[in-house]
mmCIF file of N, CA, C and O and ligand atoms in Angstrom:
data_model
loop_
_atom_site.group_PDB
_atom_site.id
_atom_site.type_symbol
_atom_site.label_atom_id
_atom_site.label_comp_id
_atom_site.label_asym_id
_atom_site.label_seq_id
_atom_site.Cartn_x
_atom_site.Cartn_y
_atom_site.Cartn_z
ATOM 1 N N MET A 1 -12.859 -21.153 5.238
ATOM 2 C CA MET A 1 -13.397 -20.007 4.472
ATOM 3 C C MET A 1 -12.237 -19.312 3.747
ATOM 4 O O MET A 1 -11.231 -18.998 4.369
ATOM 5 N N ASP A 2 -12.396 -19.088 2.458
ATOM 6 C CA ASP A 2 -11.288 -18.442 1.751
ATOM 7 C C ASP A 2 -11.314 -16.932 2.006
ATOM 8 O O ASP A 2 -12.317 -16.376 2.446
ATOM 9 N N VAL A 3 -10.182 -16.298 1.723
ATOM 10 C CA VAL A 3 -10.032 -14.891 2.123
ATOM 11 C C VAL A 3 -10.973 -13.965 1.358
ATOM 12 O O VAL A 3 -11.400 -12.947 1.892
ATOM 13 N N THR A 4 -11.325 -14.346 0.130
ATOM 14 C CA THR A 4 -12.246 -13.499 -0.640
ATOM 15 C C THR A 4 -13.609 -13.465 0.032
ATOM 16 O O THR A 4 -14.212 -12.401 0.211
ATOM 17 N N THR A 5 -14.083 -14.638 0.425
ATOM 18 C CA THR A 5 -15.371 -14.725 1.118
ATOM 19 C C THR A 5 -15.300 -13.981 2.438
ATOM 20 O O THR A 5 -16.220 -13.228 2.794
ATOM 21 N N ALA A 6 -14.208 -14.182 3.154
ATOM 22 C CA ALA A 6 -14.049 -13.525 4.445
ATOM 23 C C ALA A 6 -14.108 -12.013 4.262
ATOM 24 O O ALA A 6 -14.801 -11.307 5.005
ATOM 25 N N ARG A 7 -13.390 -11.514 3.265
ATOM 26 C CA ARG A 7 -13.370 -10.068 3.047
ATOM 27 C C ARG A 7 -14.767 -9.544 2.708
ATOM 28 O O ARG A 7 -15.200 -8.521 3.230
ATOM 29 N N GLU A 8 -15.471 -10.273 1.828
ATOM 30 C CA GLU A 8 -16.834 -9.849 1.468
ATOM 31 C C GLU A 8 -17.722 -9.777 2.690
ATOM 32 O O GLU A 8 -18.459 -8.810 2.890
ATOM 33 N N ARG A 9 -17.647 -10.811 3.501
ATOM 34 C CA ARG A 9 -18.521 -10.838 4.681
ATOM 35 C C ARG A 9 -18.145 -9.736 5.655
ATOM 36 O O ARG A 9 -19.024 -9.091 6.233
ATOM 37 N N LEU A 10 -16.864 -9.511 5.828
ATOM 38 C CA LEU A 10 -16.425 -8.468 6.761
ATOM 39 C C LEU A 10 -16.831 -7.086 6.250
ATOM 40 O O LEU A 10 -17.253 -6.229 7.026
ATOM 41 N N GLU A 11 -16.707 -6.895 4.939
ATOM 42 C CA GLU A 11 -17.074 -5.579 4.407
ATOM 43 C C GLU A 11 -18.574 -5.340 4.508
ATOM 44 O O GLU A 11 -19.014 -4.219 4.759
ATOM 45 N N GLU A 12 -19.354 -6.411 4.320
ATOM 46 C CA GLU A 12 -20.799 -6.302 4.523
ATOM 47 C C GLU A 12 -21.108 -5.929 5.963
ATOM 48 O O GLU A 12 -21.959 -5.084 6.236
ATOM 49 N N MET A 13 -20.436 -6.611 6.875
ATOM 50 C CA MET A 13 -20.665 -6.336 8.294
ATOM 51 C C MET A 13 -20.311 -4.899 8.628
ATOM 52 O O MET A 13 -21.029 -4.221 9.371
ATOM 53 N N LEU A 14 -19.203 -4.435 8.066
ATOM 54 C CA LEU A 14 -18.752 -3.072 8.330
ATOM 55 C C LEU A 14 -19.792 -2.066 7.841
ATOM 56 O O LEU A 14 -20.142 -1.119 8.558
ATOM 57 N N ALA A 15 -20.316 -2.285 6.635
ATOM 58 C CA ALA A 15 -21.323 -1.378 6.077
ATOM 59 C C ALA A 15 -22.570 -1.375 6.953
ATOM 60 O O ALA A 15 -23.151 -0.327 7.252
ATOM 61 N N GLU A 16 -22.961 -2.572 7.373
ATOM 62 C CA GLU A 16 -24.153 -2.712 8.212
ATOM 63 C C GLU A 16 -23.962 -2.009 9.561
ATOM 64 O O GLU A 16 -24.848 -1.317 10.046
ATOM 65 N N LEU A 17 -22.781 -2.189 10.134
ATOM 66 C CA LEU A 17 -22.496 -1.568 11.431
ATOM 67 C C LEU A 17 -22.454 -0.055 11.302
ATOM 68 O O LEU A 17 -22.978 0.666 12.159
ATOM 69 N N ASP A 18 -21.835 0.422 10.229
ATOM 70 C CA ASP A 18 -21.792 1.874 10.017
ATOM 71 C C ASP A 18 -23.209 2.437 9.934
ATOM 72 O O ASP A 18 -23.496 3.497 10.478
ATOM 73 N N ARG A 19 -24.075 1.685 9.247
ATOM 74 C CA ARG A 19 -25.447 2.136 9.107
ATOM 75 C C ARG A 19 -26.140 2.150 10.471
ATOM 76 O O ARG A 19 -26.802 3.117 10.831
ATOM 77 N N SER A 20 -25.978 1.065 11.221
ATOM 78 C CA SER A 20 -26.611 0.992 12.543
ATOM 79 C C SER A 20 -26.129 2.105 13.449
ATOM 80 O O SER A 20 -26.924 2.735 14.153
ATOM 81 N N ILE A 21 -24.818 2.337 13.434
ATOM 82 C CA ILE A 21 -24.268 3.367 14.308
ATOM 83 C C ILE A 21 -24.821 4.731 13.919
ATOM 84 O O ILE A 21 -25.205 5.527 14.778
ATOM 85 N N ALA A 22 -24.922 4.986 12.632
ATOM 86 C CA ALA A 22 -25.471 6.259 12.161
ATOM 87 C C ALA A 22 -26.911 6.421 12.628
ATOM 88 O O ALA A 22 -27.310 7.494 13.089
ATOM 89 N N VAL A 23 -27.674 5.339 12.534
ATOM 90 C CA VAL A 23 -29.070 5.379 12.980
ATOM 91 C C VAL A 23 -29.122 5.706 14.464
ATOM 92 O O VAL A 23 -29.855 6.591 14.900
ATOM 93 N N LEU A 24 -28.297 4.968 15.222
ATOM 94 C CA LEU A 24 -28.351 5.115 16.673
ATOM 95 C C LEU A 24 -27.880 6.494 17.108
ATOM 96 O O LEU A 24 -28.315 7.025 18.124
ATOM 97 N N GLN A 25 -26.994 7.056 16.347
ATOM 98 C CA GLN A 25 -26.493 8.371 16.722
ATOM 99 C C GLN A 25 -27.362 9.485 16.174
ATOM 100 O O GLN A 25 -27.049 10.655 16.307
ATOM 101 N N GLY A 26 -28.448 9.106 15.523
ATOM 102 C CA GLY A 26 -29.448 10.094 15.182
ATOM 103 C C GLY A 26 -29.328 10.726 13.815
ATOM 104 O O GLY A 26 -29.763 11.853 13.614
ATOM 105 N N ASP A 27 -28.734 9.990 12.870
ATOM 106 C CA ASP A 27 -28.739 10.487 11.500
ATOM 107 C C ASP A 27 -30.188 10.499 11.003
ATOM 108 O O ASP A 27 -30.832 9.470 10.970
ATOM 109 N N PRO A 28 -30.723 11.676 10.644
ATOM 110 C CA PRO A 28 -32.155 11.767 10.337
ATOM 111 C C PRO A 28 -32.584 10.897 9.151
ATOM 112 O O PRO A 28 -33.678 10.347 9.174
ATOM 113 N N VAL A 29 -31.753 10.785 8.146
ATOM 114 C CA VAL A 29 -32.123 9.970 6.986
ATOM 115 C C VAL A 29 -32.270 8.515 7.401
ATOM 116 O O VAL A 29 -33.251 7.850 7.095
ATOM 117 N N ALA A 30 -31.287 8.040 8.135
ATOM 118 C CA ALA A 30 -31.303 6.653 8.564
ATOM 119 C C ALA A 30 -32.470 6.380 9.500
ATOM 120 O O ALA A 30 -33.072 5.317 9.471
ATOM 121 N N ILE A 31 -32.797 7.351 10.337
ATOM 122 C CA ILE A 31 -33.913 7.161 11.268
ATOM 123 C C ILE A 31 -35.225 7.004 10.502
ATOM 124 O O ILE A 31 -36.040 6.153 10.825
ATOM 125 N N ARG A 32 -35.398 7.787 9.471
ATOM 126 C CA ARG A 32 -36.611 7.636 8.663
ATOM 127 C C ARG A 32 -36.711 6.235 8.091
ATOM 128 O O ARG A 32 -37.771 5.648 8.055
ATOM 129 N N GLU A 33 -35.568 5.687 7.656
ATOM 130 C CA GLU A 33 -35.568 4.347 7.063
ATOM 131 C C GLU A 33 -36.078 3.288 8.025
ATOM 132 O O GLU A 33 -36.653 2.308 7.610
ATOM 133 N N ARG A 34 -35.784 3.437 9.266
ATOM 134 C CA ARG A 34 -36.260 2.408 10.194
ATOM 135 C C ARG A 34 -37.166 2.998 11.277
ATOM 136 O O ARG A 34 -37.086 2.653 12.442
ATOM 137 N N SER A 35 -38.079 3.855 10.842
ATOM 138 C CA SER A 35 -38.960 4.538 11.785
ATOM 139 C C SER A 35 -39.868 3.567 12.534
ATOM 140 O O SER A 35 -40.260 3.821 13.659
ATOM 141 N N ALA A 36 -40.166 2.435 11.926
ATOM 142 C CA ALA A 36 -41.071 1.469 12.557
ATOM 143 C C ALA A 36 -40.317 0.452 13.403
ATOM 144 O O ALA A 36 -40.711 -0.689 13.527
ATOM 145 N N ALA A 37 -39.214 0.882 13.977
ATOM 146 C CA ALA A 37 -38.360 -0.037 14.725
ATOM 147 C C ALA A 37 -39.027 -0.552 15.991
ATOM 148 O O ALA A 37 -40.132 -0.167 16.340
ATOM 149 N N ASP A 38 -38.304 -1.413 16.678
ATOM 150 C CA ASP A 38 -38.801 -2.108 17.869
ATOM 151 C C ASP A 38 -39.350 -1.189 18.958
ATOM 152 O O ASP A 38 -38.862 -0.094 19.177
ATOM 153 N N ALA A 39 -40.325 -1.678 19.659
ATOM 154 C CA ALA A 39 -40.911 -0.914 20.764
ATOM 155 C C ALA A 39 -40.859 -1.759 22.033
ATOM 156 O O ALA A 39 -40.708 -2.969 21.986
ATOM 157 N N GLY A 40 -40.977 -1.096 23.162
ATOM 158 C CA GLY A 40 -41.103 -1.831 24.412
ATOM 159 C C GLY A 40 -39.795 -2.202 25.054
ATOM 160 O O GLY A 40 -39.124 -3.126 24.625
ATOM 161 N N SER A 41 -39.423 -1.493 26.087
ATOM 162 C CA SER A 41 -38.196 -1.776 26.820
ATOM 163 C C SER A 41 -38.223 -0.983 28.103
ATOM 164 O O SER A 41 -38.905 0.030 28.206
ATOM 165 N N ASP A 42 -37.493 -1.465 29.097
ATOM 166 C CA ASP A 42 -37.425 -0.728 30.349
ATOM 167 C C ASP A 42 -36.531 0.493 30.224
ATOM 168 O O ASP A 42 -36.683 1.465 30.949
ATOM 169 N N LEU A 43 -35.588 0.389 29.294
ATOM 170 C CA LEU A 43 -34.660 1.501 29.109
ATOM 171 C C LEU A 43 -35.322 2.599 28.293
ATOM 172 O O LEU A 43 -36.214 2.342 27.495
ATOM 173 N N THR A 44 -34.879 3.812 28.491
ATOM 174 C CA THR A 44 -35.326 4.873 27.604
ATOM 175 C C THR A 44 -34.666 4.654 26.249
ATOM 176 O O THR A 44 -33.674 3.948 26.128
ATOM 177 N N ASP A 45 -35.225 5.273 25.244
ATOM 178 C CA ASP A 45 -34.660 5.135 23.904
ATOM 179 C C ASP A 45 -33.206 5.568 23.878
ATOM 180 O O ASP A 45 -32.368 4.943 23.237
ATOM 181 N N ALA A 46 -32.916 6.636 24.604
ATOM 182 C CA ALA A 46 -31.556 7.166 24.583
ATOM 183 C C ALA A 46 -30.583 6.187 25.238
ATOM 184 O O ALA A 46 -29.500 5.939 24.712
ATOM 185 N N ASP A 47 -30.998 5.605 26.358
ATOM 186 C CA ASP A 47 -30.157 4.620 27.039
ATOM 187 C C ASP A 47 -29.909 3.418 26.147
ATOM 188 O O ASP A 47 -28.798 2.912 26.033
ATOM 189 N N ARG A 48 -30.991 2.961 25.551
ATOM 190 C CA ARG A 48 -30.896 1.776 24.715
ATOM 191 C C ARG A 48 -29.994 2.054 23.512
ATOM 192 O O ARG A 48 -29.159 1.251 23.147
ATOM 193 N N ALA A 49 -30.192 3.218 22.916
ATOM 194 C CA ALA A 49 -29.380 3.577 21.761
ATOM 195 C C ALA A 49 -27.909 3.653 22.155
ATOM 196 O O ALA A 49 -27.036 3.161 21.437
ATOM 197 N N GLN A 50 -27.651 4.226 23.324
ATOM 198 C CA GLN A 50 -26.261 4.358 23.768
ATOM 199 C C GLN A 50 -25.630 2.984 23.979
ATOM 200 O O GLN A 50 -24.500 2.737 23.557
ATOM 201 N N ALA A 51 -26.377 2.077 24.607
ATOM 202 C CA ALA A 51 -25.863 0.735 24.836
ATOM 203 C C ALA A 51 -25.578 0.040 23.509
ATOM 204 O O ALA A 51 -24.571 -0.654 23.343
ATOM 205 N N MET A 52 -26.464 0.245 22.539
ATOM 206 C CA MET A 52 -26.278 -0.401 21.247
ATOM 207 C C MET A 52 -25.112 0.202 20.474
ATOM 208 O O MET A 52 -24.410 -0.499 19.754
ATOM 209 N N VAL A 53 -24.911 1.507 20.631
ATOM 210 C CA VAL A 53 -23.761 2.147 19.981
ATOM 211 C C VAL A 53 -22.472 1.531 20.518
ATOM 212 O O VAL A 53 -21.542 1.232 19.760
ATOM 213 N N THR A 54 -22.433 1.318 21.836
ATOM 214 C CA THR A 54 -21.238 0.731 22.445
ATOM 215 C C THR A 54 -20.960 -0.658 21.865
ATOM 216 O O THR A 54 -19.838 -0.959 21.472
ATOM 217 N N VAL A 55 -21.998 -1.474 21.801
ATOM 218 C CA VAL A 55 -21.847 -2.823 21.249
ATOM 219 C C VAL A 55 -21.412 -2.758 19.786
ATOM 220 O O VAL A 55 -20.464 -3.432 19.367
ATOM 221 N N ALA A 56 -22.099 -1.915 19.008
ATOM 222 C CA ALA A 56 -21.811 -1.821 17.577
ATOM 223 C C ALA A 56 -20.405 -1.286 17.333
ATOM 224 O O ALA A 56 -19.701 -1.745 16.434
ATOM 225 N N THR A 57 -19.966 -0.340 18.154
ATOM 226 C CA THR A 57 -18.636 0.239 17.981
ATOM 227 C C THR A 57 -17.559 -0.790 18.295
ATOM 228 O O THR A 57 -16.554 -0.893 17.583
ATOM 229 N N THR A 58 -17.785 -1.578 19.345
ATOM 230 C CA THR A 58 -16.840 -2.632 19.696
ATOM 231 C C THR A 58 -16.747 -3.654 18.568
ATOM 232 O O THR A 58 -15.661 -4.069 18.166
ATOM 233 N N GLN A 59 -17.903 -4.025 18.040
ATOM 234 C CA GLN A 59 -17.890 -5.011 16.968
ATOM 235 C C GLN A 59 -17.251 -4.447 15.705
ATOM 236 O O GLN A 59 -16.508 -5.128 15.010
ATOM 237 N N ARG A 60 -17.523 -3.169 15.454
ATOM 238 C CA ARG A 60 -16.949 -2.530 14.275
ATOM 239 C C ARG A 60 -15.418 -2.567 14.345
ATOM 240 O O ARG A 60 -14.741 -2.827 13.362
ATOM 241 N N ARG A 61 -14.893 -2.301 15.547
ATOM 242 C CA ARG A 61 -13.442 -2.318 15.721
ATOM 243 C C ARG A 61 -12.894 -3.716 15.417
ATOM 244 O O ARG A 61 -11.868 -3.863 14.765
ATOM 245 N N ALA A 62 -13.620 -4.741 15.886
ATOM 246 C CA ALA A 62 -13.191 -6.115 15.636
ATOM 247 C C ALA A 62 -13.190 -6.420 14.136
ATOM 248 O O ALA A 62 -12.279 -7.083 13.625
ATOM 249 N N VAL A 63 -14.199 -5.904 13.438
ATOM 250 C CA VAL A 63 -14.288 -6.143 11.993
ATOM 251 C C VAL A 63 -13.142 -5.437 11.268
ATOM 252 O O VAL A 63 -12.494 -6.014 10.389
ATOM 253 N N VAL A 64 -12.873 -4.187 11.660
ATOM 254 C CA VAL A 64 -11.781 -3.431 11.034
ATOM 255 C C VAL A 64 -10.445 -4.149 11.254
ATOM 256 O O VAL A 64 -9.620 -4.260 10.341
ATOM 257 N N GLU A 65 -10.260 -4.670 12.457
ATOM 258 C CA GLU A 65 -9.019 -5.383 12.754
ATOM 259 C C GLU A 65 -8.911 -6.669 11.943
ATOM 260 O O GLU A 65 -7.825 -7.041 11.488
ATOM 261 N N ALA A 66 -10.042 -7.338 11.749
ATOM 262 C CA ALA A 66 -10.039 -8.562 10.940
ATOM 263 C C ALA A 66 -9.659 -8.238 9.493
ATOM 264 O O ALA A 66 -8.898 -8.976 8.859
ATOM 265 N N LEU A 67 -10.174 -7.121 8.968
ATOM 266 C CA LEU A 67 -9.819 -6.708 7.602
ATOM 267 C C LEU A 67 -8.328 -6.398 7.512
ATOM 268 O O LEU A 67 -7.667 -6.699 6.511
ATOM 269 N N LYS A 68 -7.789 -5.810 8.566
ATOM 270 C CA LYS A 68 -6.359 -5.510 8.604
ATOM 271 C C LYS A 68 -5.555 -6.817 8.572
ATOM 272 O O LYS A 68 -4.554 -6.930 7.867
ATOM 273 N N ARG A 69 -6.026 -7.804 9.321
ATOM 274 C CA ARG A 69 -5.333 -9.098 9.315
ATOM 275 C C ARG A 69 -5.401 -9.753 7.946
ATOM 276 O O ARG A 69 -4.464 -10.424 7.528
ATOM 277 N N LEU A 70 -6.508 -9.543 7.229
ATOM 278 C CA LEU A 70 -6.609 -10.050 5.863
ATOM 279 C C LEU A 70 -5.525 -9.419 4.993
ATOM 280 O O LEU A 70 -4.843 -10.091 4.224
ATOM 281 N N ASP A 71 -5.376 -8.092 5.126
ATOM 282 C CA ASP A 71 -4.362 -7.372 4.354
ATOM 283 C C ASP A 71 -2.966 -7.872 4.674
ATOM 284 O O ASP A 71 -2.100 -7.933 3.803
ATOM 285 N N GLU A 72 -2.765 -8.205 5.938
ATOM 286 C CA GLU A 72 -1.430 -8.616 6.373
ATOM 287 C C GLU A 72 -1.185 -10.105 6.130
ATOM 288 O O GLU A 72 -0.087 -10.609 6.392
ATOM 289 N N GLY A 73 -2.210 -10.797 5.677
ATOM 290 C CA GLY A 73 -2.051 -12.219 5.375
ATOM 291 C C GLY A 73 -2.038 -13.125 6.591
ATOM 292 O O GLY A 73 -1.587 -14.259 6.518
ATOM 293 N N VAL A 74 -2.529 -12.612 7.711
ATOM 294 C CA VAL A 74 -2.553 -13.444 8.917
ATOM 295 C C VAL A 74 -3.985 -13.722 9.363
ATOM 296 O O VAL A 74 -4.210 -14.182 10.481
ATOM 297 N N TYR A 75 -4.936 -13.470 8.469
ATOM 298 C CA TYR A 75 -6.325 -13.720 8.827
ATOM 299 C C TYR A 75 -6.535 -15.213 9.109
ATOM 300 O O TYR A 75 -6.008 -16.060 8.392
ATOM 301 N N GLY A 76 -7.303 -15.501 10.156
ATOM 302 C CA GLY A 76 -7.577 -16.895 10.501
ATOM 303 C C GLY A 76 -6.576 -17.465 11.477
ATOM 304 O O GLY A 76 -6.709 -18.601 11.905
ATOM 305 N N GLU A 77 -5.578 -16.670 11.837
ATOM 306 C CA GLU A 77 -4.644 -17.090 12.888
ATOM 307 C C GLU A 77 -5.052 -16.403 14.187
ATOM 308 O O GLU A 77 -5.365 -15.219 14.193
ATOM 309 N N CYS A 78 -4.971 -17.143 15.262
ATOM 310 C CA CYS A 78 -5.274 -16.576 16.565
ATOM 311 C C CYS A 78 -4.249 -15.478 16.871
ATOM 312 O O CYS A 78 -3.047 -15.690 16.717
ATOM 313 N N VAL A 79 -4.710 -14.299 17.301
ATOM 314 C CA VAL A 79 -3.782 -13.197 17.562
ATOM 315 C C VAL A 79 -2.956 -13.432 18.820
ATOM 316 O O VAL A 79 -1.946 -12.781 19.039
ATOM 317 N N ASP A 80 -3.386 -14.360 19.654
ATOM 318 C CA ASP A 80 -2.630 -14.636 20.880
ATOM 319 C C ASP A 80 -1.628 -15.770 20.702
ATOM 320 O O ASP A 80 -0.470 -15.644 21.080
ATOM 321 N N CYS A 81 -2.069 -16.898 20.151
ATOM 322 C CA CYS A 81 -1.189 -18.071 20.109
ATOM 323 C C CYS A 81 -0.800 -18.458 18.685
ATOM 324 O O CYS A 81 -0.027 -19.390 18.491
ATOM 325 N N ALA A 82 -1.343 -17.747 17.674
ATOM 326 C CA ALA A 82 -1.007 -17.965 16.270
ATOM 327 C C ALA A 82 -1.426 -19.330 15.733
ATOM 328 O O ALA A 82 -1.071 -19.685 14.616
ATOM 329 N N SER A 83 -2.203 -20.070 16.487
ATOM 330 C CA SER A 83 -2.721 -21.310 15.904
ATOM 331 C C SER A 83 -3.965 -20.980 15.093
ATOM 332 O O SER A 83 -4.582 -19.938 15.298
ATOM 333 N N PRO A 84 -4.314 -21.825 14.132
ATOM 334 C CA PRO A 84 -5.450 -21.492 13.262
ATOM 335 C C PRO A 84 -6.767 -21.433 14.033
ATOM 336 O O PRO A 84 -7.036 -22.283 14.870
ATOM 337 N N VAL A 85 -7.547 -20.403 13.746
ATOM 338 C CA VAL A 85 -8.888 -20.311 14.313
ATOM 339 C C VAL A 85 -9.765 -21.277 13.507
ATOM 340 O O VAL A 85 -9.733 -21.240 12.281
ATOM 341 N N PRO A 86 -10.512 -22.153 14.176
ATOM 342 C CA PRO A 86 -11.302 -23.155 13.453
ATOM 343 C C PRO A 86 -12.271 -22.537 12.445
ATOM 344 O O PRO A 86 -12.870 -21.492 12.702
ATOM 345 N N GLU A 87 -12.377 -23.226 11.316
ATOM 346 C CA GLU A 87 -13.239 -22.796 10.223
ATOM 347 C C GLU A 87 -14.665 -22.460 10.688
ATOM 348 O O GLU A 87 -15.217 -21.429 10.345
ATOM 349 N N GLY A 88 -15.228 -23.338 11.497
ATOM 350 C CA GLY A 88 -16.614 -23.156 11.946
ATOM 351 C C GLY A 88 -16.783 -21.879 12.740
ATOM 352 O O GLY A 88 -17.816 -21.211 12.664
ATOM 353 N N ARG A 89 -15.741 -21.550 13.489
ATOM 354 C CA ARG A 89 -15.782 -20.325 14.294
ATOM 355 C C ARG A 89 -15.747 -19.099 13.387
ATOM 356 O O ARG A 89 -16.467 -18.126 13.618
ATOM 357 N N LEU A 90 -14.930 -19.145 12.357
ATOM 358 C CA LEU A 90 -14.855 -18.018 11.430
ATOM 359 C C LEU A 90 -16.140 -17.890 10.614
ATOM 360 O O LEU A 90 -16.533 -16.785 10.243
ATOM 361 N N GLU A 91 -16.779 -19.035 10.351
ATOM 362 C CA GLU A 91 -18.064 -18.978 9.643
ATOM 363 C C GLU A 91 -19.089 -18.219 10.484
ATOM 364 O O GLU A 91 -19.831 -17.390 9.986
ATOM 365 N N ALA A 92 -19.091 -18.540 11.767
ATOM 366 C CA ALA A 92 -20.070 -17.923 12.661
ATOM 367 C C ALA A 92 -19.711 -16.476 12.970
ATOM 368 O O ALA A 92 -20.578 -15.613 13.060
ATOM 369 N N ARG A 93 -18.407 -16.240 13.145
ATOM 370 C CA ARG A 93 -17.947 -14.893 13.500
ATOM 371 C C ARG A 93 -16.700 -14.564 12.690
ATOM 372 O O ARG A 93 -15.589 -14.751 13.167
ATOM 373 N N PRO A 94 -16.886 -14.036 11.479
ATOM 374 C CA PRO A 94 -15.731 -13.767 10.605
ATOM 375 C C PRO A 94 -14.719 -12.813 11.229
ATOM 376 O O PRO A 94 -13.570 -12.782 10.813
ATOM 377 N N GLU A 95 -15.164 -12.034 12.215
ATOM 378 C CA GLU A 95 -14.263 -11.058 12.829
ATOM 379 C C GLU A 95 -13.486 -11.669 14.001
ATOM 380 O O GLU A 95 -12.693 -10.966 14.640
ATOM 381 N N ALA A 96 -13.724 -12.953 14.313
ATOM 382 C CA ALA A 96 -13.071 -13.567 15.475
ATOM 383 C C ALA A 96 -11.551 -13.456 15.367
ATOM 384 O O ALA A 96 -10.965 -13.772 14.338
ATOM 385 N N ALA A 97 -10.936 -12.993 16.441
ATOM 386 C CA ALA A 97 -9.491 -12.764 16.423
ATOM 387 C C ALA A 97 -8.736 -13.878 17.135
ATOM 388 O O ALA A 97 -7.524 -13.986 16.984
ATOM 389 N N ARG A 98 -9.463 -14.689 17.897
ATOM 390 C CA ARG A 98 -8.776 -15.674 18.728
ATOM 391 C C ARG A 98 -9.399 -17.042 18.574
ATOM 392 O O ARG A 98 -10.586 -17.152 18.271
ATOM 393 N N CYS A 99 -8.597 -18.068 18.841
ATOM 394 C CA CYS A 99 -9.138 -19.407 18.905
ATOM 395 C C CYS A 99 -10.014 -19.510 20.151
ATOM 396 O O CYS A 99 -9.985 -18.626 21.013
ATOM 397 N N VAL A 100 -10.773 -20.576 20.224
ATOM 398 C CA VAL A 100 -11.740 -20.729 21.307
ATOM 399 C C VAL A 100 -11.046 -20.674 22.669
ATOM 400 O O VAL A 100 -11.521 -20.012 23.600
ATOM 401 N N GLN A 101 -9.906 -21.342 22.783
ATOM 402 C CA GLN A 101 -9.198 -21.403 24.065
ATOM 403 C C GLN A 101 -8.730 -20.020 24.515
ATOM 404 O O GLN A 101 -8.921 -19.643 25.673
ATOM 405 N N CYS A 102 -8.109 -19.282 23.619
ATOM 406 C CA CYS A 102 -7.597 -17.957 23.993
ATOM 407 C C CYS A 102 -8.748 -17.000 24.300
ATOM 408 O O CYS A 102 -8.653 -16.183 25.208
ATOM 409 N N GLN A 103 -9.839 -17.116 23.547
ATOM 410 C CA GLN A 103 -10.985 -16.259 23.809
ATOM 411 C C GLN A 103 -11.555 -16.564 25.191
ATOM 412 O O GLN A 103 -11.880 -15.651 25.954
ATOM 413 N N ALA A 104 -11.652 -17.825 25.523
ATOM 414 C CA ALA A 104 -12.184 -18.233 26.831
ATOM 415 C C ALA A 104 -11.288 -17.697 27.939
ATOM 416 O O ALA A 104 -11.759 -17.177 28.946
ATOM 417 N N LYS A 105 -9.981 -17.829 27.740
ATOM 418 C CA LYS A 105 -9.013 -17.344 28.719
ATOM 419 C C LYS A 105 -9.196 -15.842 28.931
ATOM 420 O O LYS A 105 -9.215 -15.344 30.045
ATOM 421 N N ARG A 106 -9.343 -15.150 27.830
ATOM 422 C CA ARG A 106 -9.490 -13.702 27.871
ATOM 423 C C ARG A 106 -10.762 -13.302 28.590
ATOM 424 O O ARG A 106 -10.773 -12.344 29.364
ATOM 425 N N GLU A 107 -11.838 -14.018 28.337
ATOM 426 C CA GLU A 107 -13.109 -13.658 28.957
ATOM 427 C C GLU A 107 -13.105 -13.969 30.444
ATOM 428 O O GLU A 107 -13.748 -13.298 31.223
ATOM 429 N N ARG A 108 -12.367 -14.997 30.836
ATOM 430 C CA ARG A 108 -12.253 -15.312 32.267
ATOM 431 C C ARG A 108 -11.524 -14.205 33.002
ATOM 432 O O ARG A 108 -11.802 -13.910 34.151
ATOM 433 N N ARG A 109 -10.519 -13.616 32.311
ATOM 434 C CA ARG A 109 -9.688 -12.596 32.935
ATOM 435 C C ARG A 109 -10.473 -11.326 33.206
ATOM 436 O O ARG A 109 -10.162 -10.578 34.100
ATOM 437 N N ARG A 110 -11.496 -11.081 32.351
ATOM 438 C CA ARG A 110 -12.199 -9.828 32.399
ATOM 439 C C ARG A 110 -12.960 -9.646 33.694
ATOM 440 O O ARG A 110 -13.495 -10.579 34.230
HETATM 441 ZN ZN1 ZN B 1 -5.177 -18.951 20.516
#
């Protein structure tokens, strides 16, 4: 994936995440836009919204960091071992910071 495409996709993701976070945090305009949202869950709306804010905020941070790596010219390199992150992985997750091996290692540690 070339850096222009990567940047476009990351910026789209960032805009989308900002919108989702605003909705979840109760921006009234955004809430009106998606008033017919999903129903049915064991969690209360507030719990669910909080959980989603956490996920969205974590992902947003990953996207911002990926954009920073684009600026620094190191996008597509694993932040741990500096080997190239496979193309297919970046296609699926443009914000991916690590190669598959380092990500697996990291998740095992958690
Ligand atoms: Zn790596």
